CSV table of C-alpha atoms in Angstrom, one decimal:
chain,number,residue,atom,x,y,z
T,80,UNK,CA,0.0,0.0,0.0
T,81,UNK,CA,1.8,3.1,-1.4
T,82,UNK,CA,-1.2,5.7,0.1
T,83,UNK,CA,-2.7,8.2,-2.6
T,84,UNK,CA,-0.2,10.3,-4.7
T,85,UNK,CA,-0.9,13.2,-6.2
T,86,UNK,CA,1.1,14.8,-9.1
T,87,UNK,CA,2.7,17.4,-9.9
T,88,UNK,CA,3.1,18.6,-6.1
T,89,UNK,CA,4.0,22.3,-6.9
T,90,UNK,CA,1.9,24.0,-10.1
T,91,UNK,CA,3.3,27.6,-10.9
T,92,UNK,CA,1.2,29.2,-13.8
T,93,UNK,CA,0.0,32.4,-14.9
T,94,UNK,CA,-3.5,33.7,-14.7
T,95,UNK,CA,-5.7,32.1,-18.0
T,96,UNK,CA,-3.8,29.0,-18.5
T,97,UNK,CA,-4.9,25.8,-17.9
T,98,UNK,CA,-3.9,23.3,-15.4
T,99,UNK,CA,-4.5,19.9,-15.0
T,100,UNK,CA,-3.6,18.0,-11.7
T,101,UNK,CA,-4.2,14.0,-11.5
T,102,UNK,CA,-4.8,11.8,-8.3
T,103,UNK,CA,-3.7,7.9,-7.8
T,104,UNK,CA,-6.0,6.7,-5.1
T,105,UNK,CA,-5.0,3.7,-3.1
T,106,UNK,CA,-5.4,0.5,-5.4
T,107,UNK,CA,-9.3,-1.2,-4.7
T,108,UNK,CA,-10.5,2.2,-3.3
T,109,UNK,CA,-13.1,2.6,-4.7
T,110,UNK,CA,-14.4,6.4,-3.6
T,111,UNK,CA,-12.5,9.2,-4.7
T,112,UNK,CA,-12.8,12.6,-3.5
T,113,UNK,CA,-11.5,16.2,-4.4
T,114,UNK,CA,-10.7,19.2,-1.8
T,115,UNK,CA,-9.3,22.7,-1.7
T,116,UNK,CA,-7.3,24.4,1.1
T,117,UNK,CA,-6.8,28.6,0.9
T,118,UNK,CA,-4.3,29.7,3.2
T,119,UNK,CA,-5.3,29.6,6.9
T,120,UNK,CA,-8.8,27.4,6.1
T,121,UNK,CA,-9.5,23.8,6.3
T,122,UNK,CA,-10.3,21.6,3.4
T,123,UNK,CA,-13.6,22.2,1.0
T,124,UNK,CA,-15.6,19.3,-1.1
T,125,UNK,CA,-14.9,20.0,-4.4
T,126,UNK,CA,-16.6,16.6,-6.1
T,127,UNK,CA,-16.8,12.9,-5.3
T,128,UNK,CA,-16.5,10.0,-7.3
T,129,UNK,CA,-17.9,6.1,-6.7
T,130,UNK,CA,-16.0,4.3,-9.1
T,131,UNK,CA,-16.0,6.2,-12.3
T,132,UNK,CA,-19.1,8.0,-11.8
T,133,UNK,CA,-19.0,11.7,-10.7
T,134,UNK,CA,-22.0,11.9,-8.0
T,135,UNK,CA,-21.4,14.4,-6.4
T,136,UNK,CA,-20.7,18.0,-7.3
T,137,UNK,CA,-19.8,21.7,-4.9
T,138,UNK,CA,-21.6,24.9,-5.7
T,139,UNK,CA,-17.8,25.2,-5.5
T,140,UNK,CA,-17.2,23.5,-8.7
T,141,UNK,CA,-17.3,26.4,-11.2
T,142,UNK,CA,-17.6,25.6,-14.4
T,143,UNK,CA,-14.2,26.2,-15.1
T,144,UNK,CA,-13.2,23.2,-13.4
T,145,UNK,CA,-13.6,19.7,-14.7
T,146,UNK,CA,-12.9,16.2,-13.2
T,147,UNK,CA,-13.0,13.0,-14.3
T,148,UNK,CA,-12.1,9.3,-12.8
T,149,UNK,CA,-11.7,6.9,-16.2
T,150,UNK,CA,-12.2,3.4,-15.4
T,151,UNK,CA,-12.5,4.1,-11.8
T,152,UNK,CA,-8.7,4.0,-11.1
T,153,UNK,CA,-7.0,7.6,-11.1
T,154,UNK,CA,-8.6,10.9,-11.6
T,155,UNK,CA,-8.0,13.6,-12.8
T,156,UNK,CA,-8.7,17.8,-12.0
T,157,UNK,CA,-8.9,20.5,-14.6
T,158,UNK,CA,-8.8,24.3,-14.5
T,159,UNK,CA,-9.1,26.1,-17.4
T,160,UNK,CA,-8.8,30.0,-17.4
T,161,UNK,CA,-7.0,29.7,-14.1
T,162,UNK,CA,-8.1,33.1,-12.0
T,163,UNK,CA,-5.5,34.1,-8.9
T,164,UNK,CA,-8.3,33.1,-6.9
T,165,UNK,CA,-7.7,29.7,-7.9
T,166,UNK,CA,-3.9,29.6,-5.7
T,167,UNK,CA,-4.9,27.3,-3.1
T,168,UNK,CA,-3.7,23.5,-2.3
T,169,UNK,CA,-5.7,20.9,-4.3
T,170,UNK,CA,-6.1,17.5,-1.8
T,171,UNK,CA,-7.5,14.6,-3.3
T,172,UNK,CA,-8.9,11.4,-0.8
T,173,UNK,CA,-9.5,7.9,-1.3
T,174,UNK,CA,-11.5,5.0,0.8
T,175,UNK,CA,-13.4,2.4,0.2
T,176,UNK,CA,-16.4,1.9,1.4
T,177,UNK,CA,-20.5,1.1,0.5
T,178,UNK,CA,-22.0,3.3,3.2
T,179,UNK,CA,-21.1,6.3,5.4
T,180,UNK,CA,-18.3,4.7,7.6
T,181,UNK,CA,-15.5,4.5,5.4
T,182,UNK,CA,-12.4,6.7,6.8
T,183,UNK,CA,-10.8,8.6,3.6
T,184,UNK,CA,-7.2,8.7,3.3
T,185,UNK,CA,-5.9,12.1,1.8
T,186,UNK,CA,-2.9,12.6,-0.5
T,187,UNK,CA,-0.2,15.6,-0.1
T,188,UNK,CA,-1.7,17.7,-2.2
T,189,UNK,CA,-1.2,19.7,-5.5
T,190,UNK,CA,-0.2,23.9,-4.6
T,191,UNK,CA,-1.4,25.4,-7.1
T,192,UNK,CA,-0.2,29.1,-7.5
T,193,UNK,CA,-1.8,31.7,-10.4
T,194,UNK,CA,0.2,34.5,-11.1
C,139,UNK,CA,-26.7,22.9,5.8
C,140,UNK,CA,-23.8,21.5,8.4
C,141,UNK,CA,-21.0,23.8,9.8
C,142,UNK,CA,-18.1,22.8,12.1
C,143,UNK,CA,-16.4,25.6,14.3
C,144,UNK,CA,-12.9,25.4,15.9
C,145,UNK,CA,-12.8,28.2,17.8
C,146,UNK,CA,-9.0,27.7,19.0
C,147,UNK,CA,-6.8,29.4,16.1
C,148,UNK,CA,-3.5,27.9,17.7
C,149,UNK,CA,-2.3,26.2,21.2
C,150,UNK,CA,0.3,25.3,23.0
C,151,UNK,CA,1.5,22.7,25.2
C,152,UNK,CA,4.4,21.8,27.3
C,153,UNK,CA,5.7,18.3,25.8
C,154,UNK,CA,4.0,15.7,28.0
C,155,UNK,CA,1.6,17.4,29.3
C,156,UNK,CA,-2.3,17.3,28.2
C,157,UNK,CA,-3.8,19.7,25.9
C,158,UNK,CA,-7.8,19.5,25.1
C,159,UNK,CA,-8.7,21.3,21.2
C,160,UNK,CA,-12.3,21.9,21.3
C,161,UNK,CA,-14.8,21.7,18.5
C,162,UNK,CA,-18.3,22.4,18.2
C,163,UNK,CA,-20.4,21.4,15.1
C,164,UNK,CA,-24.1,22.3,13.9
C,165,UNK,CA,-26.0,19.9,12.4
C,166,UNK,CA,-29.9,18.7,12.1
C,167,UNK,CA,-29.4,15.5,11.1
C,168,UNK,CA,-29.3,12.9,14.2
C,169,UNK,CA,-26.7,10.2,12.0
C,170,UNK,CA,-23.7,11.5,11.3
C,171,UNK,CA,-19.5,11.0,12.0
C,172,UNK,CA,-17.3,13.3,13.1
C,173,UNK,CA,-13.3,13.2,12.7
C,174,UNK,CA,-10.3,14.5,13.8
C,175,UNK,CA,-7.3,14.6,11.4
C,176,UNK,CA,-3.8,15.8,11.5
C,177,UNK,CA,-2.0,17.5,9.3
C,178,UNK,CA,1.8,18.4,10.0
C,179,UNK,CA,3.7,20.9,8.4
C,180,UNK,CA,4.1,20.1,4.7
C,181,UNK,CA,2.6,16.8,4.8
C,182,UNK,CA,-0.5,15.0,4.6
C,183,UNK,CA,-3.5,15.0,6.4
C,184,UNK,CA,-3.6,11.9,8.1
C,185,UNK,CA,-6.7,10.8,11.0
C,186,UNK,CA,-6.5,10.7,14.1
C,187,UNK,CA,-9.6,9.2,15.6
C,188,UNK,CA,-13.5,8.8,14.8
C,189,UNK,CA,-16.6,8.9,16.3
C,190,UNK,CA,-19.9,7.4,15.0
C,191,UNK,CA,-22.8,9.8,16.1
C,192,UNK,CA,-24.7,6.9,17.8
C,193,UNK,CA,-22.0,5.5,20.0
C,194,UNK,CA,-22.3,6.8,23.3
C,195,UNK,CA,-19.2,5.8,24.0
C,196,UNK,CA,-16.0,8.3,23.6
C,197,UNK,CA,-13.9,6.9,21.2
C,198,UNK,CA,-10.1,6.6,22.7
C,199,UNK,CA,-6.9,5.5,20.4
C,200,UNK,CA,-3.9,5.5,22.7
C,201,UNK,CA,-2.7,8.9,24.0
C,202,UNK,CA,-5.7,10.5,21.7
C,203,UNK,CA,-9.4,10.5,22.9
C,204,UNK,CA,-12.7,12.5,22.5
C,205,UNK,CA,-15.4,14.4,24.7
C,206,UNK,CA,-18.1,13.7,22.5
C,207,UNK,CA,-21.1,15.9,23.7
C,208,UNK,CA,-23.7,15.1,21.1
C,209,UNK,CA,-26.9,17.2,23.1
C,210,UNK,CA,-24.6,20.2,23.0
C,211,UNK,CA,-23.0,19.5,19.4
C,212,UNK,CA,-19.6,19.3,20.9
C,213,UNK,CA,-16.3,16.9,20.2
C,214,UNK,CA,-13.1,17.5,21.9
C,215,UNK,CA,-9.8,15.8,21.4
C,216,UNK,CA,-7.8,15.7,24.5
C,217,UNK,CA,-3.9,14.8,24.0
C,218,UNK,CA,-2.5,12.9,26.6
C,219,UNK,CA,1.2,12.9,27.2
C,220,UNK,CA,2.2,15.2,24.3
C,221,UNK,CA,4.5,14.6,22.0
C,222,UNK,CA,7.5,17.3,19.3
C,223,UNK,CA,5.6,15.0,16.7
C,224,UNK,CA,1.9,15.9,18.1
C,225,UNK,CA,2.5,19.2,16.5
C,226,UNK,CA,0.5,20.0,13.8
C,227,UNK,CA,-2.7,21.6,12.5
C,228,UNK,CA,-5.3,19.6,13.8
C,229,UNK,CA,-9.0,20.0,12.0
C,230,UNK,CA,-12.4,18.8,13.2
C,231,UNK,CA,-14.4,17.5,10.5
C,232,UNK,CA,-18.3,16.2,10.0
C,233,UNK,CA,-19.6,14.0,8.2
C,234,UNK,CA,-23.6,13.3,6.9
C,235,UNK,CA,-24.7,9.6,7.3
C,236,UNK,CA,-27.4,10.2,5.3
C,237,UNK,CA,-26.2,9.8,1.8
C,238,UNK,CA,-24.3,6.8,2.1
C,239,UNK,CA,-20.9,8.8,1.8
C,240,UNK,CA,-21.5,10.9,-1.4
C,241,UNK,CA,-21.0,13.8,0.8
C,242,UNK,CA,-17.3,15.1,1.5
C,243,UNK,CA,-16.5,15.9,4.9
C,244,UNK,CA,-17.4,19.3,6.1
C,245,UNK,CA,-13.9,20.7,8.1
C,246,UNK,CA,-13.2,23.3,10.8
C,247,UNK,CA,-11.4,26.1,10.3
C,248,UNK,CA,-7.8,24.1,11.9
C,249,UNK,CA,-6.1,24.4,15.6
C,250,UNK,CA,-2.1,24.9,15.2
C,251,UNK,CA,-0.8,22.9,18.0
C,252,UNK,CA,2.6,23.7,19.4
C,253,UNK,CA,4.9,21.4,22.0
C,254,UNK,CA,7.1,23.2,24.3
C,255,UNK,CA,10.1,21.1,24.7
């Protein structure tokens, strides 16, 4: 068991470019989530997925932002036309579960920072 | 819709002495989890301990354990013997039972925990 690793861990880009960030839960996990952290906040539920289904979506979730979990292994996080409100650090969670219960493991995170 | 308040913005604590982070949640569901997790400096968030909302029972793991207050929306996590390696940001999360775990966890705003040597 290798945990959930996220790549790249540092994103540097400047404002109206598009990043993409990609998640590799832990292998037979079979929930995925996606989070944001600002400076000095805890984490915010960006989107979930059960398997390769998206079911779950944040008012957060402009539509500038895209995810997507093919074949329900890794996933992966868009932002296009990246705004400097988009600096923040991406987290991205795994677990594996059929109800409520399951505890979700978080990866270190992609920083994103817009210039 | 649920919201989790950590009214602590940093503490500290001589090491091996006990510290108490406090955490108070609204909610009007009756079902639901709540979490603490751990997350040091420049690493990741890892958990510390769990509660299931219809346990009565405080849930303990080793030096770590809660003050689950459910009438009074309330979960504490008391540190016994502190620890350098206890310090970190420690967040309070919530979590719905009602959706069978499409909904992320809800998060407090963080304690900064810091161990006088």
């Amino acid at each position: 068991d290798t945990g959930v690793s996220q790549d790249p861990r540092h994103k540097i880009t400047k404002r109206g470019q598009n990043v993409t960030f990609r998640c590799d839960p832990i292998s037979e996990h079979n929930r995925l989530y996606w989070y944001r952290q600002t400076l000095g906040q805890g984490p915010e539920f960006l989107t979930y997925f059960q398997n390769e289904a998206q079911l779950e979506k944040s008012r957060l979730l402009s539509d500038r932002f895209s995810a997507e979990r093919p074949k329900g292994s890794f996933s992966t996080l868009e932002i296009q036309r990246t705004e400097q409100g988009d600096s923040a650090m991406y987290l991205c969670a795994s677990s594996f579960g059929l109800s409520g219960t399951d505890t979700q493991y978080f990866g270190p995170g992609t920083r994103l920072t817009v210039l | 819709a649920q919201t989790v308040t950590q009214s602590q913005p940093e503490m500290s604590v001589q090491e091996a002495e006990t510290v108490t982070l406090s955490c108070t949640y609204d909610t009007s569901e009756s079902d639901y989890y709540l979490f603490w997790y751990k997350q040091p400096p420049s690493r990741q968030m890892i958990l510390v301990i769990r509660q299931e909302a219809y346990k009565q029972q405080n849930a303990t793991e080793n030096r770590f354990s809660v003050n689950f207050q459910k009438a009074a929306k309330s979960f504490s996590l008391k540190i016994s013997d502190s620890q350098l390696g206890d310090a970190a940001m420690y967040f309070c999360a919530y979590r719905s039972a009602m959706r069978g775990g499409a909904d992320g966890l809800t998060f407090g705003k963080g304690t900064h925990l810091i161990i006088q040597p």
